[in-house]
mmCIF file of C-alpha atoms and ligand atoms in Angstrom:
data_model
loop_
_atom_site.group_PDB
_atom_site.id
_atom_site.type_symbol
_atom_site.label_atom_id
_atom_site.label_comp_id
_atom_site.label_asym_id
_atom_site.label_seq_id
_atom_site.Cartn_x
_atom_site.Cartn_y
_atom_site.Cartn_z
ATOM 1 C CA MET N 692 100.976 120.776 138.355
ATOM 2 C CA PRO N 693 104.692 121.551 138.974
ATOM 3 C CA SER N 694 105.296 124.362 141.573
ATOM 4 C CA ASP N 695 107.147 127.613 140.614
ATOM 5 C CA PRO N 696 110.808 126.399 140.731
ATOM 6 C CA SER N 697 111.693 129.699 142.820
ATOM 7 C CA LYS N 698 109.521 128.403 145.679
ATOM 8 C CA ARG N 699 110.106 125.687 148.152
ATOM 9 C CA THR N 700 107.226 123.169 148.354
ATOM 10 C CA VAL N 701 106.736 121.421 151.671
ATOM 11 C CA LEU N 702 105.143 118.319 152.108
ATOM 12 C CA LEU N 703 103.628 118.078 155.601
ATOM 13 C CA THR N 704 102.240 114.659 157.142
ATOM 14 C CA GLY N 705 100.130 114.403 160.299
ATOM 15 C CA ALA N 706 98.714 117.779 159.457
ATOM 16 C CA ALA N 707 95.822 117.225 161.555
ATOM 17 C CA GLY N 708 97.958 116.664 164.684
ATOM 18 C CA GLU N 709 98.821 119.118 167.519
ATOM 19 C CA ILE N 710 102.393 119.808 166.061
ATOM 20 C CA GLY N 711 100.900 119.723 162.472
ATOM 21 C CA HIS N 712 98.536 122.613 163.460
ATOM 22 C CA GLY N 713 101.222 124.692 164.903
ATOM 23 C CA LEU N 714 103.621 124.119 162.150
ATOM 24 C CA VAL N 715 101.271 124.983 159.358
ATOM 25 C CA HIS N 716 100.726 128.364 160.933
ATOM 26 C CA GLY N 717 104.488 128.858 161.560
ATOM 27 C CA LEU N 718 105.256 127.791 157.824
ATOM 28 C CA ARG N 719 102.489 130.140 156.495
ATOM 29 C CA SER N 720 104.394 133.077 157.628
ATOM 30 C CA HIS N 721 106.697 132.581 155.002
ATOM 31 C CA ASP N 722 105.238 133.685 151.715
ATOM 32 C CA ASP N 723 107.709 131.754 149.432
ATOM 33 C CA ILE N 724 106.617 128.257 150.716
ATOM 34 C CA ARG N 725 103.940 126.126 149.387
ATOM 35 C CA ILE N 726 102.279 123.555 151.810
ATOM 36 C CA ILE N 727 100.841 120.229 150.807
ATOM 37 C CA ALA N 728 99.371 118.706 153.860
ATOM 38 C CA THR N 729 98.107 115.128 154.382
ATOM 39 C CA ASP N 730 96.716 113.309 157.374
ATOM 40 C CA LEU N 731 94.740 110.185 157.736
ATOM 41 C CA LYS N 732 91.950 112.204 159.412
ATOM 42 C CA GLU N 733 90.190 115.221 157.950
ATOM 43 C CA ILE N 734 92.156 118.298 158.478
ATOM 44 C CA PRO N 735 90.581 120.826 160.450
ATOM 45 C CA GLU N 736 89.153 123.903 158.724
ATOM 46 C CA GLN N 737 91.586 126.476 160.478
ATOM 47 C CA THR N 738 94.603 124.394 159.356
ATOM 48 C CA ARG N 739 93.271 123.544 155.833
ATOM 49 C CA SER N 740 92.669 127.150 154.824
ATOM 50 C CA LEU N 741 96.308 127.995 155.378
ATOM 51 C CA CYS N 742 97.506 125.162 152.886
ATOM 52 C CA ASP N 743 97.892 125.086 149.194
ATOM 53 C CA GLU N 744 96.588 121.623 149.074
ATOM 54 C CA VAL N 745 95.332 119.160 151.399
ATOM 55 C CA HIS N 746 94.955 115.289 150.898
ATOM 56 C CA VAL N 747 93.421 112.615 153.126
ATOM 57 C CA GLY N 748 95.834 109.783 153.165
ATOM 58 C CA ASP N 749 98.141 107.326 154.647
ATOM 59 C CA VAL N 750 101.746 107.678 154.876
ATOM 60 C CA CYS N 751 102.144 104.185 154.228
ATOM 61 C CA ASP N 752 100.515 104.473 150.682
ATOM 62 C CA GLU N 753 103.511 104.497 148.447
ATOM 63 C CA GLY N 754 101.521 105.553 145.400
ATOM 64 C CA LEU N 755 99.834 108.356 147.068
ATOM 65 C CA MET N 756 102.847 109.707 148.681
ATOM 66 C CA GLN N 757 104.925 109.363 145.391
ATOM 67 C CA GLN N 758 102.372 111.086 143.562
ATOM 68 C CA LEU N 759 102.469 114.057 145.896
ATOM 69 C CA ILE N 760 106.265 114.305 146.019
ATOM 70 C CA ALA N 761 106.401 114.153 142.031
ATOM 71 C CA MET N 762 103.430 116.105 141.204
ATOM 72 C CA HIS N 763 104.289 119.008 143.536
ATOM 73 C CA GLU N 764 108.074 118.670 143.097
ATOM 74 C CA VAL N 765 108.428 118.680 146.956
ATOM 75 C CA THR N 766 111.637 120.207 148.110
ATOM 76 C CA ASP N 767 110.976 119.759 151.962
ATOM 77 C CA ILE N 768 109.187 117.065 153.890
ATOM 78 C CA TYR N 769 108.044 117.522 157.343
ATOM 79 C CA HIS N 770 107.063 114.044 158.299
ATOM 80 C CA LEU N 771 105.040 114.371 161.640
ATOM 81 C CA ALA N 772 102.614 111.539 161.261
ATOM 82 C CA ALA N 773 103.148 108.942 164.228
ATOM 83 C CA LEU N 774 101.488 107.034 166.898
ATOM 84 C CA LEU N 775 102.751 108.389 170.251
ATOM 85 C CA SER N 776 103.963 106.414 173.291
ATOM 86 C CA THR N 777 100.834 105.564 175.070
ATOM 87 C CA ARG N 778 98.805 104.723 171.842
ATOM 88 C CA ALA N 779 101.855 102.666 170.412
ATOM 89 C CA GLU N 780 101.953 100.663 173.637
ATOM 90 C CA HIS N 781 98.270 99.511 172.974
ATOM 91 C CA VAL N 782 98.976 98.777 169.269
ATOM 92 C CA PRO N 783 102.789 98.080 168.933
ATOM 93 C CA GLU N 784 102.492 96.301 165.647
ATOM 94 C CA VAL N 785 100.439 99.097 164.073
ATOM 95 C CA ALA N 786 102.656 101.599 165.639
ATOM 96 C CA HIS N 787 105.744 99.928 164.115
ATOM 97 C CA GLU N 788 103.765 99.796 160.736
ATOM 98 C CA VAL N 789 103.027 103.549 160.609
ATOM 99 C CA ASN N 790 105.891 104.966 162.595
ATOM 100 C CA VAL N 791 108.783 102.974 160.921
ATOM 101 C CA GLY N 792 106.941 101.863 157.617
ATOM 102 C CA GLY N 793 105.592 105.499 156.914
ATOM 103 C CA THR N 794 109.092 107.060 157.570
ATOM 104 C CA TRP N 795 110.959 104.436 155.265
ATOM 105 C CA ASN N 796 108.296 104.940 152.558
ATOM 106 C CA LEU N 797 108.916 108.585 152.747
ATOM 107 C CA LEU N 798 112.720 108.348 152.907
ATOM 108 C CA LYS N 799 112.986 106.033 149.919
ATOM 109 C CA LEU N 800 110.631 108.264 147.948
ATOM 110 C CA ALA N 801 112.709 111.380 149.103
ATOM 111 C CA ALA N 802 115.975 109.515 147.909
ATOM 112 C CA ALA N 803 114.629 108.800 144.512
ATOM 113 C CA HIS N 804 113.204 112.238 143.882
ATOM 114 C CA SER N 805 116.672 113.835 145.206
ATOM 115 C CA ALA N 806 118.366 111.674 142.748
ATOM 116 C CA SER N 807 116.110 112.380 139.752
ATOM 117 C CA HIS N 808 116.171 116.057 140.233
ATOM 118 C CA GLY N 809 119.694 116.426 141.445
ATOM 119 C CA GLU N 810 118.891 118.280 144.430
ATOM 120 C CA ARG N 811 118.581 117.012 148.054
ATOM 121 C CA VAL N 812 115.138 116.891 149.594
ATOM 122 C CA ARG N 813 115.141 118.109 153.016
ATOM 123 C CA PHE N 814 113.501 115.554 155.298
ATOM 124 C CA ILE N 815 112.645 116.725 158.930
ATOM 125 C CA LEU N 816 111.751 114.407 161.370
ATOM 126 C CA PRO N 817 110.425 115.113 164.860
ATOM 127 C CA SER N 818 112.194 112.382 167.228
ATOM 128 C CA THR N 819 111.745 112.179 171.157
ATOM 129 C CA ILE N 820 112.970 111.858 174.610
ATOM 130 C CA ALA N 821 111.348 108.327 174.169
ATOM 131 C CA ILE N 822 114.543 107.174 172.512
ATOM 132 C CA TYR N 823 116.266 107.278 176.014
ATOM 133 C CA GLY N 824 115.760 104.574 178.307
ATOM 134 C CA LEU N 825 116.772 104.755 181.822
ATOM 135 C CA ASP N 826 116.407 102.039 184.578
ATOM 136 C CA GLY N 827 113.823 103.710 186.874
ATOM 137 C CA GLN N 828 113.506 106.405 189.184
ATOM 138 C CA GLU N 829 116.786 106.229 191.030
ATOM 139 C CA HIS N 830 118.702 105.755 187.896
ATOM 140 C CA LYS N 831 117.087 108.593 186.183
ATOM 141 C CA ALA N 832 117.879 111.022 189.248
ATOM 142 C CA LYS N 833 121.352 109.912 189.207
ATOM 143 C CA VAL N 834 121.908 110.338 185.474
ATOM 144 C CA GLY N 835 120.419 113.793 185.366
ATOM 145 C CA GLU N 836 120.881 115.430 181.889
ATOM 146 C CA VAL N 837 121.622 113.387 178.987
ATOM 147 C CA GLU N 838 123.435 114.163 175.804
ATOM 148 C CA GLU N 839 122.356 112.697 172.397
ATOM 149 C CA GLY N 840 124.775 109.703 172.339
ATOM 150 C CA SER N 841 123.865 107.984 175.660
ATOM 151 C CA TYR N 842 121.231 105.817 176.772
ATOM 152 C CA ASN N 843 119.905 105.208 173.659
ATOM 153 C CA LEU N 844 117.890 102.166 174.934
ATOM 154 C CA PRO N 845 114.238 102.908 174.560
ATOM 155 C CA LYS N 846 111.661 100.978 176.522
ATOM 156 C CA THR N 847 108.560 101.778 174.429
ATOM 157 C CA MET N 848 107.723 100.769 170.921
ATOM 158 C CA TYR N 849 107.274 104.467 170.188
ATOM 159 C CA GLY N 850 110.906 105.019 171.275
ATOM 160 C CA ALA N 851 112.268 102.142 169.455
ATOM 161 C CA ASN N 852 110.514 103.149 166.274
ATOM 162 C CA LYS N 853 111.768 106.686 166.382
ATOM 163 C CA LEU N 854 115.420 105.678 167.216
ATOM 164 C CA TYR N 855 115.477 103.467 164.369
ATOM 165 C CA CYS N 856 113.947 106.114 162.038
ATOM 166 C CA GLU N 857 116.743 108.521 163.318
ATOM 167 C CA HIS N 858 119.267 105.684 161.958
ATOM 168 C CA LEU N 859 117.456 105.244 158.720
ATOM 169 C CA GLY N 860 117.526 108.980 158.096
ATOM 170 C CA ARG N 861 121.222 109.078 158.847
ATOM 171 C CA TYR N 862 121.837 106.366 156.610
ATOM 172 C CA TYR N 863 119.554 107.793 153.598
ATOM 173 C CA SER N 864 121.370 111.230 154.008
ATOM 174 C CA ARG N 865 125.199 109.964 154.326
ATOM 175 C CA HIS N 866 125.532 106.289 153.309
ATOM 176 C CA TYR N 867 122.710 105.232 150.837
ATOM 177 C CA ARG N 868 123.755 102.802 148.400
ATOM 178 C CA ARG N 869 127.281 103.310 149.245
ATOM 179 C CA LEU N 870 128.447 100.527 147.028
ATOM 180 C CA ALA N 871 126.598 101.539 144.058
ATOM 181 C CA GLU N 872 128.428 102.872 141.139
ATOM 182 C CA ASP N 873 125.412 104.892 139.969
ATOM 183 C CA ARG N 874 124.812 106.313 143.583
ATOM 184 C CA GLY N 875 124.717 110.130 142.590
ATOM 185 C CA THR N 876 125.422 112.731 145.024
ATOM 186 C CA ALA N 877 121.942 113.919 145.759
ATOM 187 C CA LEU N 878 121.037 112.133 148.753
ATOM 188 C CA VAL N 879 118.398 113.091 151.390
ATOM 189 C CA ASP N 880 119.259 115.919 153.665
ATOM 190 C CA PHE N 881 117.946 114.576 156.889
ATOM 191 C CA ARG N 882 117.496 116.456 160.198
ATOM 192 C CA SER N 883 115.845 115.305 163.297
ATOM 193 C CA LEU N 884 115.049 116.961 166.716
ATOM 194 C CA ARG N 885 114.453 114.916 169.909
ATOM 195 C CA LEU N 886 111.515 116.771 171.146
ATOM 196 C CA PRO N 887 110.630 116.690 175.160
ATOM 197 C CA GLY N 888 106.982 117.010 176.089
ATOM 198 C CA VAL N 889 105.335 119.789 174.163
ATOM 199 C CA ILE N 890 102.710 121.979 175.842
ATOM 200 C CA ALA N 891 100.145 123.664 173.562
ATOM 201 C CA ALA N 892 97.418 126.047 174.657
ATOM 202 C CA GLU N 893 95.249 125.878 171.350
ATOM 203 C CA THR N 894 95.059 122.073 171.019
ATOM 204 C CA ARG N 895 94.635 119.063 173.528
ATOM 205 C CA PRO N 896 97.182 116.179 173.071
ATOM 206 C CA THR N 897 96.109 112.550 172.751
ATOM 207 C CA GLY N 898 97.930 109.266 172.903
ATOM 208 C CA GLY N 899 101.170 110.536 174.582
ATOM 209 C CA THR N 900 102.680 109.853 178.050
ATOM 210 C CA SER N 901 103.772 113.247 178.557
ATOM 211 C CA ASP N 902 100.106 114.386 178.067
ATOM 212 C CA PHE N 903 99.830 114.639 181.976
ATOM 213 C CA VAL N 904 101.098 118.179 182.018
ATOM 214 C CA PRO N 905 99.009 119.583 179.129
ATOM 215 C CA GLU N 906 95.928 117.601 180.483
ATOM 216 C CA MET N 907 96.435 119.341 183.886
ATOM 217 C CA ILE N 908 96.598 122.742 182.244
ATOM 218 C CA HIS N 909 93.538 122.334 179.709
ATOM 219 C CA ALA N 910 91.480 121.074 182.785
ATOM 220 C CA ALA N 911 92.328 124.060 184.882
ATOM 221 C CA ALA N 912 91.445 126.341 182.144
ATOM 222 C CA THR N 913 88.036 124.870 181.723
ATOM 223 C CA GLY N 914 87.067 124.536 185.377
ATOM 224 C CA GLN N 915 87.459 120.754 185.250
ATOM 225 C CA SER N 916 89.207 118.463 187.965
ATOM 226 C CA CYS N 917 92.224 116.605 186.765
ATOM 227 C CA THR N 918 93.523 113.303 187.862
ATOM 228 C CA CYS N 919 97.250 113.188 187.042
ATOM 229 C CA PHE N 920 98.653 109.806 186.014
ATOM 230 C CA VAL N 921 102.092 110.211 187.362
ATOM 231 C CA ARG N 922 103.475 110.846 190.986
ATOM 232 C CA PRO N 923 104.075 114.493 191.803
ATOM 233 C CA SER N 924 107.877 114.053 191.595
ATOM 234 C CA ALA N 925 107.810 112.871 187.950
ATOM 235 C CA ARG N 926 110.130 115.193 186.129
ATOM 236 C CA ILE N 927 111.003 115.397 182.187
ATOM 237 C CA PRO N 928 112.072 118.133 180.046
ATOM 238 C CA TRP N 929 109.484 120.428 178.380
ATOM 239 C CA MET N 930 108.995 123.016 175.759
ATOM 240 C CA THR N 931 105.980 125.015 174.528
ATOM 241 C CA MET N 932 104.277 124.601 170.996
ATOM 242 C CA PRO N 933 105.532 128.043 169.767
ATOM 243 C CA GLU N 934 109.240 127.039 170.799
ATOM 244 C CA CYS N 935 108.670 123.624 169.239
ATOM 245 C CA VAL N 936 107.329 125.038 166.019
ATOM 246 C CA GLN N 937 110.290 127.600 165.845
ATOM 247 C CA SER N 938 112.913 124.918 166.488
ATOM 248 C CA LEU N 939 111.411 122.681 163.761
ATOM 249 C CA LEU N 940 111.520 125.641 161.226
ATOM 250 C CA ASP N 941 114.898 126.671 162.388
ATOM 251 C CA ILE N 942 116.541 123.067 161.835
ATOM 252 C CA GLY N 943 114.583 123.081 158.439
ATOM 253 C CA ARG N 944 116.156 126.359 157.351
ATOM 254 C CA VAL N 945 120.090 126.021 158.619
ATOM 255 C CA GLU N 946 122.699 125.436 155.900
ATOM 256 C CA SER N 947 123.623 121.788 156.098
ATOM 257 C CA GLY N 948 127.339 122.633 156.299
ATOM 258 C CA ARG N 949 126.654 123.896 159.764
ATOM 259 C CA LEU N 950 125.262 120.610 161.315
ATOM 260 C CA THR N 951 127.787 118.390 162.714
ATOM 261 C CA GLN N 952 125.260 115.672 163.491
ATOM 262 C CA SER N 953 121.676 114.799 162.052
ATOM 263 C CA VAL N 954 119.903 114.616 165.518
ATOM 264 C CA TYR N 955 119.688 117.092 168.271
ATOM 265 C CA ASN N 956 118.146 117.325 171.758
ATOM 266 C CA VAL N 957 115.883 120.271 172.221
ATOM 267 C CA ALA N 958 114.047 121.510 175.373
ATOM 268 C CA SER N 959 113.384 124.769 177.358
ATOM 269 C CA PHE N 960 113.147 123.672 180.884
ATOM 270 C CA SER N 961 112.792 120.512 183.107
ATOM 271 C CA ALA N 962 109.849 120.385 185.687
ATOM 272 C CA SER N 963 108.093 117.860 187.869
ATOM 273 C CA ALA N 964 104.347 117.204 187.763
ATOM 274 C CA GLN N 965 104.046 119.095 191.147
ATOM 275 C CA GLU N 966 106.151 122.034 190.013
ATOM 276 C CA VAL N 967 103.807 122.542 187.028
ATOM 277 C CA ALA N 968 100.786 122.228 189.407
ATOM 278 C CA ASP N 969 102.221 124.965 191.819
ATOM 279 C CA VAL N 970 102.689 127.480 188.889
ATOM 280 C CA LEU N 971 99.298 126.385 187.355
ATOM 281 C CA LEU N 972 97.545 127.158 190.868
ATOM 282 C CA ARG N 973 98.943 130.721 191.105
ATOM 283 C CA HIS N 974 97.336 131.222 187.839
ATOM 284 C CA PHE N 975 94.142 129.274 188.340
ATOM 285 C CA PRO N 976 93.653 129.078 192.023
ATOM 286 C CA ASP N 977 90.286 127.083 191.679
ATOM 287 C CA ALA N 978 92.296 124.347 189.868
ATOM 288 C CA ARG N 979 91.462 120.789 191.293
ATOM 289 C CA ILE N 980 94.442 118.324 190.821
ATOM 290 C CA ASP N 981 94.929 114.869 192.351
ATOM 291 C CA PHE N 982 97.556 112.458 191.662
ATOM 292 C CA GLU N 983 96.810 108.853 191.137
ATOM 293 C CA PRO N 984 99.808 107.259 189.479
ATOM 294 C CA ASP N 985 99.194 104.589 186.937
ATOM 295 C CA VAL N 986 102.009 102.168 187.431
ATOM 296 C CA ASN N 987 102.583 101.535 183.685
ATOM 297 C CA ARG N 988 102.540 105.005 182.364
ATOM 298 C CA GLN N 989 104.713 105.987 185.344
ATOM 299 C CA GLY N 990 107.133 103.453 184.408
ATOM 300 C CA ILE N 991 107.474 104.814 180.954
ATOM 301 C CA VAL N 992 108.107 108.365 182.358
ATOM 302 C CA ASP N 993 110.645 106.949 185.003
ATOM 303 C CA SER N 994 112.684 105.721 181.685
ATOM 304 C CA TRP N 995 112.675 109.069 180.081
ATOM 305 C CA PRO N 996 115.419 111.421 181.242
ATOM 306 C CA GLU N 997 114.734 114.495 183.635
ATOM 307 C CA GLY N 998 116.534 116.843 181.249
ATOM 308 C CA VAL N 999 118.451 116.937 177.983
ATOM 309 C CA CYS N 1000 121.618 118.516 177.166
ATOM 310 C CA THR N 1001 121.022 121.112 174.225
ATOM 311 C CA ALA N 1002 124.510 122.192 173.853
ATOM 312 C CA ARG N 1003 125.153 120.864 170.571
ATOM 313 C CA ALA N 1004 121.954 122.340 168.904
ATOM 314 C CA ALA N 1005 123.132 125.575 170.662
ATOM 315 C CA ALA N 1006 126.607 125.498 168.955
ATOM 316 C CA ASP N 1007 125.611 124.309 165.599
ATOM 317 C CA TRP N 1008 122.430 126.060 164.747
ATOM 318 C CA GLY N 1009 122.078 128.651 167.476
ATOM 319 C CA TYR N 1010 119.120 127.002 169.195
ATOM 320 C CA ALA N 1011 118.167 128.592 172.529
ATOM 321 C CA PRO N 1012 115.022 128.180 174.579
ATOM 322 C CA ARG N 1013 112.838 131.125 175.005
ATOM 323 C CA TRP N 1014 110.976 130.460 178.181
ATOM 324 C CA ASN N 1015 111.398 129.026 181.597
ATOM 325 C CA LEU N 1016 108.723 127.434 183.413
ATOM 326 C CA ASP N 1017 107.280 130.706 184.958
ATOM 327 C CA GLU N 1018 107.707 132.672 181.638
ATOM 328 C CA ALA N 1019 105.991 129.846 179.705
ATOM 329 C CA PHE N 1020 102.876 130.360 181.965
ATOM 330 C CA GLU N 1021 102.995 134.074 181.923
ATOM 331 C CA GLN N 1022 103.881 134.779 178.217
ATOM 332 C CA TYR N 1023 102.117 131.954 176.441
ATOM 333 C CA ILE N 1024 100.129 129.336 178.313
ATOM 334 C CA VAL N 1025 97.797 131.419 180.450
ATOM 335 C CA PRO N 1026 97.081 134.346 177.859
ATOM 336 C CA ALA N 1027 96.835 131.987 174.895
ATOM 337 C CA ILE N 1028 94.643 129.334 176.755
ATOM 338 C CA GLN N 1029 92.126 131.915 178.101
ATOM 339 C CA SER N 1030 92.025 133.580 174.551
ATOM 340 C CA HIS N 1031 91.469 130.020 173.012
ATOM 341 C CA TYR N 1032 88.705 128.854 175.508
ATOM 342 C CA ALA N 1033 87.052 132.313 175.102
ATOM 343 C CA HIS N 1034 86.644 131.708 171.296
ATOM 344 C CA THR N 1035 85.735 127.962 171.432
ATOM 345 C CA SER N 1036 83.274 125.876 173.462
ATOM 346 C CA GLY N 1037 86.300 123.735 174.511
HETATM 347 N N1 LIG F 571 105.217 113.426 173.850
HETATM 348 C C1 LIG F 571 105.543 112.091 173.335
HETATM 349 C C2 LIG F 571 104.894 111.029 173.985
HETATM 350 O O1 LIG F 571 104.209 111.379 175.084
HETATM 351 C C3 LIG F 571 106.993 111.930 173.921
HETATM 352 O O2 LIG F 571 107.963 112.560 173.040
HETATM 353 O O3 LIG F 571 104.698 109.941 173.593
#
């Protein structure tokens, strides 16, 4: 069933995840987009109802992904499916298979589809601050904000996977089969954003190392106590889910001629666990937060930068953060989380 050629058709993987939930809602506000969503897990009804089609399936399943891309004449791929940093450290080989294998599978298929249709498939991949690797607390404090090209020495399987996938994406979009005579011109149009810790009011994170902040916020909003697994001074960059979704939509829409690189840092503010807890306590004075650092997870956070430079994203495609820490709480986190828990049992 080919889609109407005047429309764009998005294949979205990882649709049952946190960003998938937000992105489907964001994409849906554009009527001329068809959404084909997949996940290994059952996609929640709230998300399903906004998609044109949903498929339960594995991103490593070449036959299924090929069928979806060809059958729907996919023009854009948002490839969100991945094992995050904490989960990946427990099962690194599986993480490699899914994070690298799944991305490679989709890039190959996107390249073949681009070539056969003479039109570049747009491929948007969320990357991460985990691709940076600093040598612990002191080094991190000394380095401060990092630019895209520095400290690309990840200390987690997740970070290594994503860094390699950035390279693969760049290869497929600029250098693929560079010596082949029948190479053609329609290569994949690859773009990637290095996301910071993302804070969502409507969903709870699982499997990430930046989960310490969202966990704290969701616990406070539901009257539960929270034991934070990093020390109070642990600082990384953050953004809220609406900002994350907006930046993914923006990078997906921008004219390729404006992009001077394929991978960009994005983030709204940097904050330590204690700074977030202080703002949280102003809004939820009964919140109970203890700190019991887990040495291993703390080590991962100590290898991530405390801030990222977003100047390239600002210059090339007009990226601008929407909220600082206080504004994020006032204008999004508190109202959205209160409304969320008023309508659900948690
Ligand atoms: N949120 C991710 C994680 O914690 C980092 O980008 O794994």
